[in-house]
Tab-separated table of C-alpha atoms in Angstrom:
chain	number	residue	atom	x	y	z
N	1398	MET	CA	39.506	162.141	44.160
N	1399	ASN	CA	38.268	158.664	44.434
N	1400	GLN	CA	36.750	157.544	47.695
N	1401	ILE	CA	38.964	155.873	50.280
N	1402	ILE	CA	37.578	153.449	52.971
N	1403	THR	CA	39.724	151.847	55.604
N	1404	ILE	CA	38.579	148.858	57.725
N	1405	THR	CA	40.004	147.903	61.070
N	1406	PHE	CA	38.700	144.770	62.639
N	1407	ASN	CA	40.944	144.836	65.772
N	1408	PRO	CA	41.434	148.428	66.713
N	1409	ALA	CA	43.241	149.700	69.845
N	1410	ILE	CA	43.870	152.604	71.994
N	1411	ASP	CA	47.596	153.163	71.747
N	1412	LYS	CA	49.042	154.450	75.043
N	1413	SER	CA	52.662	155.641	74.852
N	1414	THR	CA	54.949	156.814	77.761
N	1415	THR	CA	58.637	157.012	78.760
N	1416	ILE	CA	60.727	155.807	81.790
N	1417	ARG	CA	64.175	156.605	82.979
N	1418	SER	CA	65.237	152.918	83.032
N	1419	LEU	CA	63.434	149.598	82.649
N	1420	LEU	CA	64.219	147.517	85.702
N	1421	PRO	CA	62.463	144.375	87.004
N	1422	GLU	CA	60.796	144.274	90.361
N	1423	ARG	CA	60.672	147.950	90.727
N	1424	LYS	CA	57.782	150.459	90.697
N	1425	LEU	CA	58.730	152.421	87.620
N	1426	ALA	CA	57.667	156.192	87.291
N	1427	CYS	CA	56.226	156.910	83.871
N	1428	THR	CA	55.721	160.287	82.193
N	1429	THR	CA	52.165	161.406	81.385
N	1430	PRO	CA	50.870	158.937	78.804
N	1431	VAL	CA	49.659	160.012	75.397
N	1432	PHE	CA	46.490	158.222	74.102
N	1433	GLU	CA	45.873	157.919	70.459
N	1434	PRO	CA	43.356	155.829	68.314
N	1435	GLY	CA	45.123	152.861	66.911
N	1436	GLY	CA	44.857	149.843	64.571
N	1437	GLY	CA	46.051	149.511	61.053
N	1438	GLY	CA	43.002	151.037	59.130
N	1439	ILE	CA	42.404	153.799	61.715
N	1440	ASN	CA	46.053	154.774	61.551
N	1441	VAL	CA	45.884	154.770	57.771
N	1442	ALA	CA	42.702	157.087	57.820
N	1443	ARG	CA	44.510	159.367	60.502
N	1444	ALA	CA	47.687	159.594	58.265
N	1445	ILE	CA	45.673	160.458	55.160
N	1446	LYS	CA	43.988	163.219	57.159
N	1447	LYS	CA	47.400	164.595	58.162
N	1448	LEU	CA	48.535	164.592	54.542
N	1449	GLY	CA	45.438	166.654	53.432
N	1450	GLY	CA	43.231	163.972	52.237
N	1451	GLN	CA	40.229	162.310	53.704
N	1452	ALA	CA	39.119	158.615	54.308
N	1453	THR	CA	36.246	156.984	56.050
N	1454	ALA	CA	37.340	154.562	58.783
N	1455	ILE	CA	35.102	151.636	59.465
N	1456	TYR	CA	35.961	149.926	62.726
N	1457	LEU	CA	34.607	147.601	65.413
N	1458	SER	CA	34.674	148.791	69.060
N	1459	GLY	CA	33.026	147.873	72.471
N	1460	GLY	CA	33.004	148.731	76.170
N	1461	TYR	CA	34.158	151.852	77.843
N	1462	THR	CA	37.484	151.662	75.879
N	1463	GLY	CA	35.472	151.494	72.724
N	1464	LYS	CA	33.686	154.718	73.621
N	1465	TYR	CA	36.961	156.356	74.278
N	1466	LEU	CA	38.455	155.187	71.044
N	1467	SER	CA	35.530	156.831	69.166
N	1468	GLN	CA	36.119	160.076	71.035
N	1469	LEU	CA	39.837	160.089	70.140
N	1470	ILE	CA	38.812	159.369	66.453
N	1471	GLU	CA	36.195	162.157	66.508
N	1472	LYS	CA	38.614	164.584	68.010
N	1473	GLU	CA	40.978	164.170	65.059
N	1474	GLY	CA	38.248	164.950	62.604
N	1475	ILE	CA	38.195	161.555	61.056
N	1476	LEU	CA	35.108	160.430	59.157
N	1477	SER	CA	34.211	157.147	60.642
N	1478	ILE	CA	31.529	154.411	61.012
N	1479	ASN	CA	31.602	152.509	64.320
N	1480	ILE	CA	30.189	149.002	64.411
N	1481	PRO	CA	29.525	148.143	68.124
N	1482	ILE	CA	30.677	144.818	69.712
N	1483	LYS	CA	30.007	143.386	73.137
N	1484	GLU	CA	33.646	142.956	74.393
N	1485	HIS	CA	35.914	145.765	75.335
N	1486	THR	CA	38.315	147.209	72.659
N	1487	ARG	CA	41.977	146.395	73.542
N	1488	GLU	CA	44.635	148.847	74.597
N	1489	ASN	CA	48.258	148.653	73.560
N	1490	LEU	CA	51.254	150.015	75.313
N	1491	VAL	CA	54.501	151.599	73.988
N	1492	VAL	CA	57.311	152.421	76.516
N	1493	ARG	CA	60.505	154.084	75.754
N	1494	ASP	CA	63.473	153.736	77.987
N	1495	THR	CA	65.189	157.051	77.903
N	1496	SER	CA	68.506	155.779	79.308
N	1497	THR	CA	68.987	153.487	76.194
N	1498	ASN	CA	66.502	155.050	73.877
N	1499	GLN	CA	65.133	151.581	73.367
N	1500	GLN	CA	61.430	151.116	72.755
N	1501	TYR	CA	59.270	148.380	74.074
N	1502	ARG	CA	55.860	147.506	72.374
N	1503	PHE	CA	53.154	145.553	74.228
N	1504	GLY	CA	50.413	144.511	71.933
N	1505	MET	CA	47.258	142.986	73.408
N	1506	PRO	CA	45.209	140.290	71.468
N	1507	GLY	CA	41.984	142.030	71.241
N	1508	PRO	CA	38.388	140.889	72.087
N	1509	GLU	CA	36.508	137.948	70.830
N	1510	VAL	CA	34.270	139.006	67.851
N	1511	THR	CA	31.291	137.086	66.657
N	1512	GLU	CA	30.000	136.831	63.098
N	1513	ALA	CA	26.974	138.925	63.826
N	1514	GLU	CA	29.330	141.743	64.861
N	1515	TRP	CA	31.788	141.701	61.985
N	1516	LYS	CA	29.230	140.918	59.150
N	1517	PRO	CA	27.826	144.559	59.016
N	1518	CYS	CA	31.300	145.655	57.800
N	1519	LEU	CA	30.847	143.550	54.763
N	1520	ASP	CA	27.330	144.871	54.163
N	1521	LEU	CA	28.749	148.365	54.158
N	1522	LEU	CA	31.261	147.544	51.547
N	1523	LYS	CA	28.520	146.245	49.244
N	1524	LYS	CA	27.437	149.926	49.116
N	1525	CYS	CA	30.684	151.277	47.853
N	1526	THR	CA	30.993	152.892	44.413
N	1527	PRO	CA	33.330	151.907	41.537
N	1528	ASP	CA	37.033	152.755	41.924
N	1529	THR	CA	36.684	153.131	45.660
N	1530	PHE	CA	39.844	152.189	47.421
N	1531	ILE	CA	39.157	149.681	50.167
N	1532	ILE	CA	42.024	149.322	52.608
N	1533	VAL	CA	42.088	146.369	55.035
N	1534	SER	CA	44.971	146.815	57.389
N	1535	GLY	CA	45.923	145.236	60.656
N	1536	SER	CA	45.388	142.007	62.457
N	1537	LEU	CA	42.191	140.052	62.786
N	1538	PRO	CA	40.629	139.644	66.240
N	1539	PRO	CA	40.108	136.299	68.054
N	1540	GLY	CA	37.088	134.441	66.739
N	1541	MET	CA	37.154	136.028	63.293
N	1542	PRO	CA	37.960	133.670	60.420
N	1543	SER	CA	40.671	134.595	57.900
N	1544	SER	CA	38.201	133.581	55.108
N	1545	VAL	CA	36.642	137.096	55.666
N	1546	MET	CA	39.424	138.409	53.597
N	1547	GLY	CA	38.301	136.334	50.676
N	1548	GLU	CA	34.741	137.564	51.069
N	1549	ILE	CA	36.027	141.190	51.074
N	1550	ALA	CA	38.004	140.501	47.865
N	1551	ALA	CA	34.828	139.097	46.219
N	1552	ILE	CA	32.859	142.185	47.301
N	1553	ALA	CA	35.616	144.576	45.995
N	1554	LYS	CA	35.544	142.644	42.570
N	1555	GLN	CA	31.773	142.858	42.396
N	1556	GLN	CA	31.814	146.635	43.191
N	1557	ASP	CA	34.726	147.315	40.846
N	1558	ALA	CA	36.607	148.686	43.868
N	1559	LYS	CA	40.294	148.619	44.450
N	1560	LEU	CA	41.383	146.326	47.413
N	1561	VAL	CA	44.486	147.197	49.242
N	1562	VAL	CA	45.752	144.698	51.865
N	1563	ASP	CA	48.277	145.199	54.667
N	1564	SER	CA	47.867	142.167	56.979
N	1565	SER	CA	49.658	139.024	57.857
N	1566	GLY	CA	49.451	135.163	57.896
N	1567	ASP	CA	46.471	133.313	56.386
N	1568	ALA	CA	44.558	136.695	56.030
N	1569	ILE	CA	46.864	137.696	53.216
N	1570	LYS	CA	46.593	134.252	51.545
N	1571	GLN	CA	42.768	134.349	51.671
N	1572	ALA	CA	42.723	137.867	50.179
N	1573	LEU	CA	45.081	136.853	47.299
N	1574	LYS	CA	42.818	133.896	46.398
N	1575	GLY	CA	40.266	136.537	45.528
N	1576	GLY	CA	42.668	138.933	43.941
N	1577	VAL	CA	43.627	142.382	45.222
N	1578	TYR	CA	44.825	145.714	43.683
N	1579	LEU	CA	47.828	146.293	45.904
N	1580	LEU	CA	49.538	144.149	48.509
N	1581	LYS	CA	51.995	145.716	50.880
N	1582	PRO	CA	53.836	143.143	52.915
N	1583	ASN	CA	56.915	143.594	54.861
N	1584	LEU	CA	59.895	141.201	54.331
N	1585	ALA	CA	58.729	138.820	57.108
N	1586	GLU	CA	55.234	138.651	55.661
N	1587	LEU	CA	56.386	138.096	52.142
N	1588	THR	CA	58.793	135.334	53.331
N	1589	ALA	CA	55.849	133.649	55.168
N	1590	LEU	CA	53.795	133.586	51.925
N	1591	THR	CA	56.604	131.658	50.221
N	1592	GLY	CA	56.746	129.014	52.966
N	1593	CYS	CA	60.449	129.631	53.349
N	1594	ASP	CA	62.283	130.369	56.544
N	1595	ASN	CA	63.965	133.435	54.925
N	1596	LEU	CA	64.583	135.081	51.561
N	1597	MET	CA	67.879	136.023	50.223
N	1598	GLU	CA	68.130	139.590	48.732
N	1599	ASP	CA	67.985	138.203	45.153
N	1600	GLU	CA	64.909	136.152	46.014
N	1601	ILE	CA	62.634	139.057	47.356
N	1602	ALA	CA	61.662	140.404	43.807
N	1603	ALA	CA	61.151	136.909	42.515
N	1604	ALA	CA	58.716	136.171	45.346
N	1605	ALA	CA	56.816	139.310	44.761
N	1606	ARG	CA	56.779	138.680	41.041
N	1607	SER	CA	55.303	135.260	41.500
N	1608	ILE	CA	52.291	136.923	43.041
N	1609	ILE	CA	51.925	139.194	40.035
N	1610	ARG	CA	52.231	136.268	37.567
N	1611	ARG	CA	49.414	134.308	39.315
N	1612	ARG	CA	47.330	137.461	38.837
N	1613	GLN	CA	46.748	137.609	42.654
N	1614	SER	CA	47.634	141.267	42.742
N	1615	THR	CA	48.111	144.148	40.328
N	1616	ALA	CA	51.052	145.483	42.267
N	1617	VAL	CA	53.174	144.367	45.200
N	1618	VAL	CA	55.177	146.903	47.440
N	1619	VAL	CA	57.539	145.189	49.823
N	1620	SER	CA	58.437	147.314	52.757
N	1621	LEU	CA	62.069	147.055	53.598
N	1622	GLY	CA	62.271	149.220	56.719
N	1623	ALA	CA	65.218	151.778	56.625
N	1624	SER	CA	66.120	150.490	53.131
N	1625	GLY	CA	63.031	151.751	51.510
N	1626	ALA	CA	60.514	149.755	49.517
N	1627	LEU	CA	60.485	147.411	46.455
N	1628	LEU	CA	57.774	147.982	43.842
N	1629	VAL	CA	56.864	145.080	41.525
N	1630	THR	CA	54.178	145.146	38.929
N	1631	SER	CA	53.808	143.268	35.595
N	1632	ASP	CA	56.170	145.758	33.925
N	1633	GLU	CA	58.106	147.549	36.798
N	1634	GLN	CA	60.648	146.310	39.324
N	1635	VAL	CA	62.084	149.237	41.211
N	1636	LEU	CA	63.809	149.775	44.580
N	1637	VAL	CA	62.931	153.117	46.049
N	1638	PRO	CA	65.575	153.905	48.767
N	1639	ALA	CA	64.496	155.694	51.989
N	1640	PRO	CA	66.309	158.953	53.004
N	1641	VAL	CA	68.663	158.477	55.870
N	1642	VAL	CA	67.304	160.110	59.081
N	1643	LYS	CA	67.766	159.687	62.771
N	1644	SER	CA	64.918	157.432	63.770
N	1645	ILE	CA	63.043	158.064	67.007
N	1646	SER	CA	60.236	155.472	66.649
N	1647	THR	CA	59.191	153.022	63.886
N	1648	VAL	CA	55.657	152.645	65.237
N	1649	GLY	CA	53.152	153.798	62.537
N	1650	ALA	CA	55.717	153.864	59.781
N	1651	GLY	CA	54.085	151.188	57.677
N	1652	ASP	CA	50.563	152.793	58.158
N	1653	SER	CA	51.959	156.146	57.170
N	1654	MET	CA	53.656	154.685	54.089
N	1655	LEU	CA	50.449	152.983	52.988
N	1656	ALA	CA	48.453	156.125	53.602
N	1657	GLY	CA	50.702	158.131	51.309
N	1658	MET	CA	50.547	155.564	48.591
N	1659	VAL	CA	46.901	155.162	48.512
N	1660	LEU	CA	46.364	158.997	48.626
N	1661	LYS	CA	48.667	159.327	45.594
N	1662	LEU	CA	46.888	156.563	43.755
N	1663	ALA	CA	43.476	157.967	44.547
N	1664	ASN	CA	44.772	161.281	43.080
N	1665	GLY	CA	45.640	159.547	39.809
N	1666	ALA	CA	49.334	158.901	40.329
N	1667	GLY	CA	51.033	155.682	39.044
N	1668	PHE	CA	52.472	152.956	41.216
N	1669	LEU	CA	56.112	154.277	41.119
N	1670	SER	CA	55.207	157.783	42.136
N	1671	ALA	CA	52.783	156.536	44.794
N	1672	THR	CA	55.572	154.244	46.256
N	1673	ARG	CA	58.108	157.157	46.398
N	1674	TYR	CA	55.597	159.208	48.140
N	1675	GLY	CA	54.817	156.345	50.458
N	1676	VAL	CA	58.445	155.896	51.324
N	1677	ALA	CA	58.685	159.497	52.286
N	1678	CYS	CA	55.665	159.274	54.429
N	1679	GLY	CA	56.924	156.094	56.220
N	1680	THR	CA	60.299	157.690	56.866
N	1681	ALA	CA	58.634	160.913	58.154
N	1682	ALA	CA	56.815	158.753	60.684
N	1683	THR	CA	60.053	157.572	62.281
N	1684	LEU	CA	60.957	161.120	63.222
N	1685	ASN	CA	58.251	161.319	65.800
N	1686	PRO	CA	58.022	159.545	69.244
N	1687	GLY	CA	55.601	156.960	70.529
N	1688	THR	CA	52.671	156.088	68.226
N	1689	ALA	CA	52.623	159.504	66.406
N	1690	LEU	CA	52.284	159.335	62.684
N	1691	CYS	CA	53.892	161.336	59.777
N	1692	ARG	CA	53.631	165.121	59.573
N	1693	LYS	CA	53.117	166.772	56.283
N	1694	GLU	CA	55.864	169.268	56.630
N	1695	ASP	CA	58.348	166.396	57.158
N	1696	VAL	CA	56.819	164.484	54.300
N	1697	ASP	CA	57.258	167.274	51.800
N	1698	LYS	CA	60.931	167.655	52.613
N	1699	LEU	CA	61.708	163.981	52.477
N	1700	TYR	CA	59.728	163.459	49.246
N	1701	GLN	CA	61.988	165.918	47.569
N	1702	LEU	CA	65.033	163.841	48.828
N	1703	VAL	CA	63.360	160.665	47.501
N	1704	LEU	CA	62.847	162.343	44.129
N	1705	ASN	CA	66.407	163.629	44.048
N	1706	ASN	CA	67.766	160.163	44.628
N	1707	ALA	CA	67.203	158.157	41.431
N	1708	ALA	CA	65.387	154.913	42.003
N	1709	VAL	CA	67.485	151.852	41.309
N	1710	THR	CA	65.998	149.420	38.811
N	1711	MET	CA	66.571	145.883	40.115
N	1712	SER	CA	67.166	144.274	36.687
N	1713	THR	CA	69.152	141.431	38.231
N	1714	TRP	CA	66.502	140.487	40.843
């Protein structure tokens, strides 16, 4: 299997809990919180581990929260390289109201990061071998320029590595300027790339295909939530529907989906097969509460459902 590296510039400790009812001006009793290592790339590495693979997670962390984050990562047996920073690593909070089953997600902005602190991440990438999958997932912290994504794209090209990007805003644009192997935007992120306020159903594939035609990405997989995902390459345009399940939490679904896709690709699968497996992984993550990711036993069952449901070729899109 090819090597897989994930990069998380703005990791977090994800804390999840439940309450009986969300009411203002009240002292609310919470259940015992669950602490998990978080941030896009870290979550992808965790999900790959759960699926039976292995990835190396490169991440920035600092302060007492950063030390705890590293302990949580080590506890899960994730191979990792920690780049220390001066400021404290952020903490996020997920609260589920059991009276309504509604979930509230509180995401913190993250610490200020200096160039001297994030540059070592790029130096590590310069040592990767050909065909390594480099996954950059999640937001950039304050003080970090989006142009870093262009630098990473240049390094990946120089090292003959495969760059996979799951981010947002200008970070995606900067990565696409240098060219990527796989882009996994959700519908809102793809819409933002077009400069439109919204995309109609028949415009989604066209927007993804325009990225392919400009040779900015080899493949684009648009995450459509409960509807599944749309795969677009130079010669494929396929909608992969998601199995219908009773969702508990959507936190981590995108990261689980990306993990499944890259693991399949690293094992030699094509984009369509990888997308089908990724949809099963993303759906599996929604079966678990809080910030939990997919479980392999759920993925195996859902993957069979995905395979049994013929993908719909979007010839009219």
